[in-house]
Short mmCIF file of N, CA and C in Angstrom, two decimals:
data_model
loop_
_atom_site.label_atom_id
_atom_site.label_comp_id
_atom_site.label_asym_id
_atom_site.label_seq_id
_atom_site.Cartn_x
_atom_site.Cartn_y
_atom_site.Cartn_z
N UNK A 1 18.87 9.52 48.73
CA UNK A 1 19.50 9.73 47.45
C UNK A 1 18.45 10.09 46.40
N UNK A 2 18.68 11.13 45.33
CA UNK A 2 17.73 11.62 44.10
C UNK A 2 17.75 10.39 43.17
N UNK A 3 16.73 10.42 42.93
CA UNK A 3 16.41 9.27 41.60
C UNK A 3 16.68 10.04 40.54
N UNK A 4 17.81 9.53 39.57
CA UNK A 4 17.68 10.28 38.17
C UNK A 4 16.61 10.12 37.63
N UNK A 5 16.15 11.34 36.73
CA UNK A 5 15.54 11.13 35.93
C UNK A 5 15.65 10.50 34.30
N UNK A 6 15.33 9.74 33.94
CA UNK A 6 15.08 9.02 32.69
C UNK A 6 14.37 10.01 31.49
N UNK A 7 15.77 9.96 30.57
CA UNK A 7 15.75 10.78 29.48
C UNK A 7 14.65 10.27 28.46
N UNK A 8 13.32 10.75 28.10
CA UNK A 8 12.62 9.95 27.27
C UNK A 8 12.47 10.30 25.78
N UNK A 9 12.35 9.38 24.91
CA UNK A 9 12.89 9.44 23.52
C UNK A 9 12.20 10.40 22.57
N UNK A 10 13.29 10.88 21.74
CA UNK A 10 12.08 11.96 21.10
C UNK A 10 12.51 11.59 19.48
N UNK A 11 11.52 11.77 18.40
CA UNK A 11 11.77 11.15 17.05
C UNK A 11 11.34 12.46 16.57
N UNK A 12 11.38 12.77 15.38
CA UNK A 12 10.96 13.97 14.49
C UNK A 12 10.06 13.22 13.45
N UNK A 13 8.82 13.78 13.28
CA UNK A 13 7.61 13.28 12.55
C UNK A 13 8.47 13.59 11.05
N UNK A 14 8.32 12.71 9.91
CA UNK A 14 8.58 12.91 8.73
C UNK A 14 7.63 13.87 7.86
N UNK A 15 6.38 14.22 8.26
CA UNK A 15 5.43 14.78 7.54
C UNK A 15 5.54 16.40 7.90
N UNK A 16 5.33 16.58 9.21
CA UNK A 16 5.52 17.92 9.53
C UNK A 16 6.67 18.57 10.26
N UNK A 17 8.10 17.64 10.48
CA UNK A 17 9.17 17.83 10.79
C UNK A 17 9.30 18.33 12.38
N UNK A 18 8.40 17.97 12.89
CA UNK A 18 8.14 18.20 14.78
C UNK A 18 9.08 17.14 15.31
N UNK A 19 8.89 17.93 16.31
CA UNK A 19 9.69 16.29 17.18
C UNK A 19 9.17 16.78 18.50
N UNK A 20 8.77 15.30 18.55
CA UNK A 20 7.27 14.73 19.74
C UNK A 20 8.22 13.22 20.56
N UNK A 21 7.71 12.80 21.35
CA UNK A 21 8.22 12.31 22.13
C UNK A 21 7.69 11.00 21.23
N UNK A 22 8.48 9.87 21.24
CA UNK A 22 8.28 8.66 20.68
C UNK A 22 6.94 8.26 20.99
N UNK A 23 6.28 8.22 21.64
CA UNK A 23 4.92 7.04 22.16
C UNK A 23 4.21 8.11 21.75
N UNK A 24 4.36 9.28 21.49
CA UNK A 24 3.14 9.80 20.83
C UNK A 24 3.33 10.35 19.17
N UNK A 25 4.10 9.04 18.30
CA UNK A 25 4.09 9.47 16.85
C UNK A 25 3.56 7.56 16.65
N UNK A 26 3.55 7.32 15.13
CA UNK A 26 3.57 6.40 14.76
C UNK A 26 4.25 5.75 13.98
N UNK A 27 5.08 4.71 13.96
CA UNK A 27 5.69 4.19 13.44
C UNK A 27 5.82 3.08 11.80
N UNK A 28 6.42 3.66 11.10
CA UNK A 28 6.21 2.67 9.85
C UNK A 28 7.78 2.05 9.89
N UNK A 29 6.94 0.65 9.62
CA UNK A 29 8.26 0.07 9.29
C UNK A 29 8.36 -1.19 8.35
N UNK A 30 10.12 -1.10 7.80
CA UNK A 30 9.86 -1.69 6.43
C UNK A 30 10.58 -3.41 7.26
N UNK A 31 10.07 -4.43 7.35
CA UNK A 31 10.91 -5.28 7.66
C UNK A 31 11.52 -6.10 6.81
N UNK A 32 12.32 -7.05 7.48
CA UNK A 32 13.56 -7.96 6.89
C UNK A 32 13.01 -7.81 5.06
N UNK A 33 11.20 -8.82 5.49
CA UNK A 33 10.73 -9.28 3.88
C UNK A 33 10.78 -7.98 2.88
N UNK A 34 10.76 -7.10 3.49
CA UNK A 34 10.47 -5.51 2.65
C UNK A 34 9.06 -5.13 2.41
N UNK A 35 8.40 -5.53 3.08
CA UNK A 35 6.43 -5.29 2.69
C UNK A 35 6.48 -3.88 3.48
N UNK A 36 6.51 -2.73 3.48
CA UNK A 36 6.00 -1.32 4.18
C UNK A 36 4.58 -1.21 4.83
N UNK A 37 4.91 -1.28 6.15
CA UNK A 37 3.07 -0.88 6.77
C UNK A 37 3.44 -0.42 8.10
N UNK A 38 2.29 0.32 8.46
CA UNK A 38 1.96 0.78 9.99
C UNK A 38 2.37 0.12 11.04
N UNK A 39 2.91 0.76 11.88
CA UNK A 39 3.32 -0.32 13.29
C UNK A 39 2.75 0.38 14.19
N UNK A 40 1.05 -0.04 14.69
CA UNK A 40 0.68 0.88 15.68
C UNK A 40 1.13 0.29 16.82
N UNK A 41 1.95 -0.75 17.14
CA UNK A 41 2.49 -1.20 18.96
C UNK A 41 3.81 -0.88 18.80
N UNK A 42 4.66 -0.30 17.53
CA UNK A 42 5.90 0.18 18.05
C UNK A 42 6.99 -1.07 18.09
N UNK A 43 6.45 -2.19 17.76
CA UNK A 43 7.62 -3.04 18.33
C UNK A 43 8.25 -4.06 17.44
N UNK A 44 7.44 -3.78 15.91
CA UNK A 44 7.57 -4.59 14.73
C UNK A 44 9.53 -4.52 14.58
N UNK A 45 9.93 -6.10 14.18
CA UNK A 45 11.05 -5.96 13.64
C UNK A 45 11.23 -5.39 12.09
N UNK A 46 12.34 -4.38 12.11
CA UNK A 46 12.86 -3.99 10.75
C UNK A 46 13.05 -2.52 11.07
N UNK A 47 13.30 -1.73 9.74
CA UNK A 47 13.62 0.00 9.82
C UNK A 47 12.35 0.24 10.24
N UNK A 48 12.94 1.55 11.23
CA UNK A 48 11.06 2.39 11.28
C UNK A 48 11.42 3.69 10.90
N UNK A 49 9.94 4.37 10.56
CA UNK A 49 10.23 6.26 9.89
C UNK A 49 8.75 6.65 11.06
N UNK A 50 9.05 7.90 11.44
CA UNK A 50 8.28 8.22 12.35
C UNK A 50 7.05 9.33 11.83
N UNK A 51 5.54 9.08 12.33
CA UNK A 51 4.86 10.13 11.45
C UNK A 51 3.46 10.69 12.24
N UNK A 52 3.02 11.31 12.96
CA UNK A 52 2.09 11.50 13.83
C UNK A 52 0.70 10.66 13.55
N UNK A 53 -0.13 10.93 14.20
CA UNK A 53 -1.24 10.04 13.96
C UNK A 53 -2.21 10.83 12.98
N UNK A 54 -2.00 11.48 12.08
CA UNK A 54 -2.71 12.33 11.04
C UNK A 54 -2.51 11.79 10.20
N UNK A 55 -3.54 11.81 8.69
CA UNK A 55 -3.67 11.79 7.53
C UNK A 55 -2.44 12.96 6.80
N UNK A 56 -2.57 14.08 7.32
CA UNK A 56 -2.15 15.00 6.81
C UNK A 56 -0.66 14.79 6.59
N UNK A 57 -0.23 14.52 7.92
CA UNK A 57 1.48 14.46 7.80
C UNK A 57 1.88 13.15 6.98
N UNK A 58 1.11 11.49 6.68
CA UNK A 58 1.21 11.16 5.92
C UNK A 58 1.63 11.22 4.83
N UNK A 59 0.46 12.13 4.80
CA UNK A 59 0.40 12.52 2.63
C UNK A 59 1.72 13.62 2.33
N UNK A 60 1.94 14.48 3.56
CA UNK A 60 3.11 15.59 3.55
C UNK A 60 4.08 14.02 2.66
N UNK A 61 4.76 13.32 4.09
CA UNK A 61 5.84 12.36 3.92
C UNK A 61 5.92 11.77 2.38
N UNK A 62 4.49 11.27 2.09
CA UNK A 62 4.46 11.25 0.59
C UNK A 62 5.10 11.66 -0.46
N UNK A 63 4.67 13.45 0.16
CA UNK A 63 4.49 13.59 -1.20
C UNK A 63 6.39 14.14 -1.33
N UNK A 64 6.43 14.35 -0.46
CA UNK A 64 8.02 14.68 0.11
C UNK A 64 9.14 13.67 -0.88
N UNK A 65 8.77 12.67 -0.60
CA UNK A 65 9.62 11.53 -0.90
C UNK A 65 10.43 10.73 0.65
N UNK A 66 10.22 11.51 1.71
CA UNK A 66 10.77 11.40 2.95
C UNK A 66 10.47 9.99 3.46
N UNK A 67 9.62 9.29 3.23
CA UNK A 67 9.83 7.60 4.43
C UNK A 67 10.26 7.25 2.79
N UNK A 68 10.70 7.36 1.48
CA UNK A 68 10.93 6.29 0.91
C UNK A 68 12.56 6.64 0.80
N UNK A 69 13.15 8.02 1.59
CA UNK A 69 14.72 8.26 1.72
C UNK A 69 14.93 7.34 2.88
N UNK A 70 13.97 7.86 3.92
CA UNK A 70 14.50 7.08 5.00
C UNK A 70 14.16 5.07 5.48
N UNK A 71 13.22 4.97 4.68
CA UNK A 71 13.24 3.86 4.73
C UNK A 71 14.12 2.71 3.85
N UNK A 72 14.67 3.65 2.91
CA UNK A 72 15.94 3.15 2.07
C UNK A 72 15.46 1.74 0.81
N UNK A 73 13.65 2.19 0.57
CA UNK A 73 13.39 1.29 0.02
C UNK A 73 11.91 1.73 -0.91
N UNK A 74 11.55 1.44 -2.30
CA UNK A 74 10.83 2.21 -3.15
C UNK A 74 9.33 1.76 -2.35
N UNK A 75 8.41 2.26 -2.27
CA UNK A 75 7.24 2.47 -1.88
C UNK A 75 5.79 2.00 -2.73
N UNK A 76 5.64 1.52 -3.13
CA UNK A 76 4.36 1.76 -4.50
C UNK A 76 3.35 2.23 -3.83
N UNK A 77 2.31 3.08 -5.01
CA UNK A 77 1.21 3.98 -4.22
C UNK A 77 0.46 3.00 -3.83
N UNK A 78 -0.07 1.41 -4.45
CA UNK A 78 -1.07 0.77 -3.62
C UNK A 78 -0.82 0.40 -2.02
N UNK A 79 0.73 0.50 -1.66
CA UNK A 79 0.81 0.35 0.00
C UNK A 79 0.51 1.97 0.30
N UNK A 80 1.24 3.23 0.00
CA UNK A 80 0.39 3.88 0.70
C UNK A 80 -0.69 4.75 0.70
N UNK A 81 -1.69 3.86 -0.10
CA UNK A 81 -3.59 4.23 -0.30
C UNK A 81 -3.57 3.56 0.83
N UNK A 82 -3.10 2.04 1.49
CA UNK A 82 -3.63 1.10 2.29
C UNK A 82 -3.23 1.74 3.23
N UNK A 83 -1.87 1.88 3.78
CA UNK A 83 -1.25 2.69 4.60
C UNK A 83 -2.46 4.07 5.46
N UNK A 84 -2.80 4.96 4.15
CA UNK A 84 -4.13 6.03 4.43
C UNK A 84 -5.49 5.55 4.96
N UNK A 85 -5.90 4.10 4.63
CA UNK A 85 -6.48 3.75 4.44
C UNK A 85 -6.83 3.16 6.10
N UNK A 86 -5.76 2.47 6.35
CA UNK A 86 -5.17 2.00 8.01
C UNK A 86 -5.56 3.39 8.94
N UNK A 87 -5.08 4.02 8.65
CA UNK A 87 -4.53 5.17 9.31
C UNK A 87 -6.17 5.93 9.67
N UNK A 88 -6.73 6.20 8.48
CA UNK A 88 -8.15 6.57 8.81
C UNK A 88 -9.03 6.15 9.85
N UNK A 89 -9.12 4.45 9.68
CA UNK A 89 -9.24 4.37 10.78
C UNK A 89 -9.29 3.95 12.17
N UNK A 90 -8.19 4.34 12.85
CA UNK A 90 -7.29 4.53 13.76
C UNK A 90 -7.55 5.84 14.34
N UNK A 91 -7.92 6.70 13.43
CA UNK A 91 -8.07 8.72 13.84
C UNK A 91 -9.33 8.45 14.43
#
């Protein structure tokens, strides 16, 4: 008998509007308390917004307004300097 194959997940980056397969974007997420930060293991409880592992698509999402539509919650710039800040380095 054929083994199905297993459909694997795909998210659309908020910064540059791609869509990449889940395990290779990064995840922000806002939980229950509402504090906004990086989820580099993917497995944090609360909303997540999806964003590649670049600075660039970051600052896109920024400047967009895009993780503070989809995260359904206001942002202040000192989380994401820290957020950039995380993220740097990680690259």
């Amino acid at each position: 008998m054929e083994q199905k194959k297993r459909k694997l997940p795909v998210r659309q980056c908020l910064g540059c509007n791609e869509h990449k397969l889940k395990a290779e974007l990064l995840r922000v997420v806002r939980p229950p308390e509402g504090v906004v930060s990086l989820d580099f293991v993917g497995r944090a409880n609360g909303r997540g917004a999806y964003i590649c592992h670049s600075l660039a698509c970051l600052k896109k999402a920024r400047k967009s307004g895009r993780l503070e539509r989809n995260l359904e919650c206001a942002i202040p710039d000192a989380v994401y300097d820290e957020m950039e800040k995380e993220l740097a380095k990680h690259e």
